[in-house]
């Protein structure tokens, strides 16, 4: 999880939007992260998030901003899906 937080911090550290930086920092240190850590899905989620991060990073390294944004959207959608899946399982 430390590498995951570092990855996100590196992505937004030079961004000019302070509100965005604050929001990402809150997510990185808040309950959502604890929620995933405490769930049975942490190993699977970590692997999927790593693969998603790798896709984003490769697009950035290639200078393909459009692809990086698209991969970021996929990552955010998948995070939402994983959280919803876990919360639904917990209700059963």
mmCIF file of C-alpha atoms in Angstrom:
data_model
loop_
_atom_site.group_PDB
_atom_site.id
_atom_site.type_symbol
_atom_site.label_atom_id
_atom_site.label_comp_id
_atom_site.label_asym_id
_atom_site.label_seq_id
_atom_site.Cartn_x
_atom_site.Cartn_y
_atom_site.Cartn_z
ATOM 1 C CA UNK A 1 0.000 0.000 0.000
ATOM 2 C CA UNK A 2 2.911 2.377 0.606
ATOM 3 C CA UNK A 3 3.946 2.103 -3.049
ATOM 4 C CA UNK A 4 0.367 2.747 -4.103
ATOM 5 C CA UNK A 5 0.237 5.942 -2.054
ATOM 6 C CA UNK A 6 3.639 7.000 -3.391
ATOM 7 C CA UNK A 7 2.472 6.430 -6.974
ATOM 8 C CA UNK A 8 -0.536 8.699 -6.463
ATOM 9 C CA UNK A 9 1.553 11.345 -4.709
ATOM 10 C CA UNK A 10 4.054 11.424 -7.571
ATOM 11 C CA UNK A 11 1.302 11.859 -10.122
ATOM 12 C CA UNK A 12 -0.246 14.909 -8.511
ATOM 13 C CA UNK A 13 2.703 16.522 -6.683
ATOM 14 C CA UNK A 14 3.279 19.203 -9.343
ATOM 15 C CA UNK A 15 -0.353 19.762 -10.194
ATOM 16 C CA UNK A 16 -1.527 23.330 -9.709
ATOM 17 C CA UNK A 17 -4.997 22.398 -8.509
ATOM 18 C CA UNK A 18 -4.673 22.408 -4.731
ATOM 19 C CA UNK A 19 -8.232 21.150 -4.281
ATOM 20 C CA UNK A 20 -7.407 18.084 -6.400
ATOM 21 C CA UNK A 21 -4.228 17.460 -4.394
ATOM 22 C CA UNK A 22 -6.158 17.709 -1.135
ATOM 23 C CA UNK A 23 -8.867 15.368 -2.399
ATOM 24 C CA UNK A 24 -6.358 12.719 -3.551
ATOM 25 C CA UNK A 25 -4.448 13.022 -0.290
ATOM 26 C CA UNK A 26 -7.671 12.482 1.681
ATOM 27 C CA UNK A 27 -8.489 9.397 -0.360
ATOM 28 C CA UNK A 28 -4.956 8.048 0.069
ATOM 29 C CA UNK A 29 -5.048 8.389 3.820
ATOM 30 C CA UNK A 30 -8.709 7.915 4.546
ATOM 31 C CA UNK A 31 -11.301 5.302 5.184
ATOM 32 C CA UNK A 32 -11.497 4.022 1.608
ATOM 33 C CA UNK A 33 -7.958 2.731 1.837
ATOM 34 C CA UNK A 34 -8.613 1.137 5.230
ATOM 35 C CA UNK A 35 -11.786 -0.360 3.830
ATOM 36 C CA UNK A 36 -9.803 -2.152 1.113
ATOM 37 C CA UNK A 37 -7.031 -3.166 3.475
ATOM 38 C CA UNK A 38 -9.434 -4.812 5.879
ATOM 39 C CA UNK A 39 -11.410 -6.583 3.184
ATOM 40 C CA UNK A 40 -10.855 -10.033 1.767
ATOM 41 C CA UNK A 41 -10.286 -8.401 -1.610
ATOM 42 C CA UNK A 42 -7.049 -6.591 -0.732
ATOM 43 C CA UNK A 43 -4.703 -8.959 -2.565
ATOM 44 C CA UNK A 44 -6.816 -9.057 -5.703
ATOM 45 C CA UNK A 45 -7.454 -5.299 -5.576
ATOM 46 C CA UNK A 46 -3.760 -4.557 -5.150
ATOM 47 C CA UNK A 47 -2.834 -6.661 -8.159
ATOM 48 C CA UNK A 48 -5.496 -5.055 -10.347
ATOM 49 C CA UNK A 49 -4.569 -1.556 -9.161
ATOM 50 C CA UNK A 50 -0.898 -2.273 -9.916
ATOM 51 C CA UNK A 51 -1.778 -3.299 -13.478
ATOM 52 C CA UNK A 52 -3.932 -0.194 -13.878
ATOM 53 C CA UNK A 53 -1.147 2.028 -12.537
ATOM 54 C CA UNK A 54 1.287 0.403 -14.954
ATOM 55 C CA UNK A 55 -1.009 1.227 -17.892
ATOM 56 C CA UNK A 56 -1.253 4.844 -16.761
ATOM 57 C CA UNK A 57 2.496 5.122 -16.288
ATOM 58 C CA UNK A 58 3.264 3.588 -19.688
ATOM 59 C CA UNK A 59 0.960 6.084 -21.382
ATOM 60 C CA UNK A 60 2.663 8.955 -19.541
ATOM 61 C CA UNK A 61 6.112 7.655 -20.503
ATOM 62 C CA UNK A 62 4.973 7.463 -24.143
ATOM 63 C CA UNK A 63 3.727 11.050 -23.933
ATOM 64 C CA UNK A 64 0.198 9.914 -24.767
ATOM 65 C CA UNK A 65 -1.915 12.165 -22.551
ATOM 66 C CA UNK A 66 -5.182 11.024 -24.132
ATOM 67 C CA UNK A 67 -4.400 7.379 -23.351
ATOM 68 C CA UNK A 68 -3.208 8.262 -19.828
ATOM 69 C CA UNK A 69 -6.512 10.041 -19.131
ATOM 70 C CA UNK A 70 -8.451 7.097 -20.555
ATOM 71 C CA UNK A 71 -6.501 4.625 -18.401
ATOM 72 C CA UNK A 72 -7.050 6.838 -15.351
ATOM 73 C CA UNK A 73 -10.782 6.742 -16.049
ATOM 74 C CA UNK A 74 -10.669 2.943 -16.254
ATOM 75 C CA UNK A 75 -8.765 2.850 -12.949
ATOM 76 C CA UNK A 76 -11.282 5.094 -11.183
ATOM 77 C CA UNK A 77 -14.219 3.088 -12.544
ATOM 78 C CA UNK A 78 -12.599 -0.137 -11.362
ATOM 79 C CA UNK A 79 -11.962 1.277 -7.892
ATOM 80 C CA UNK A 80 -15.634 2.158 -7.637
ATOM 81 C CA UNK A 81 -16.625 -1.322 -8.825
ATOM 82 C CA UNK A 82 -14.331 -3.029 -6.326
ATOM 83 C CA UNK A 83 -15.643 -0.932 -3.455
ATOM 84 C CA UNK A 84 -19.259 -1.551 -4.422
ATOM 85 C CA UNK A 85 -18.638 -5.271 -4.852
ATOM 86 C CA UNK A 86 -17.086 -5.544 -1.399
ATOM 87 C CA UNK A 87 -19.765 -3.455 0.294
ATOM 88 C CA UNK A 88 -22.475 -5.600 -1.285
ATOM 89 C CA UNK A 89 -20.745 -8.795 -0.141
ATOM 90 C CA UNK A 90 -20.565 -7.461 3.406
ATOM 91 C CA UNK A 91 -24.314 -6.829 3.467
ATOM 92 C CA UNK A 92 -25.093 -10.468 2.633
#
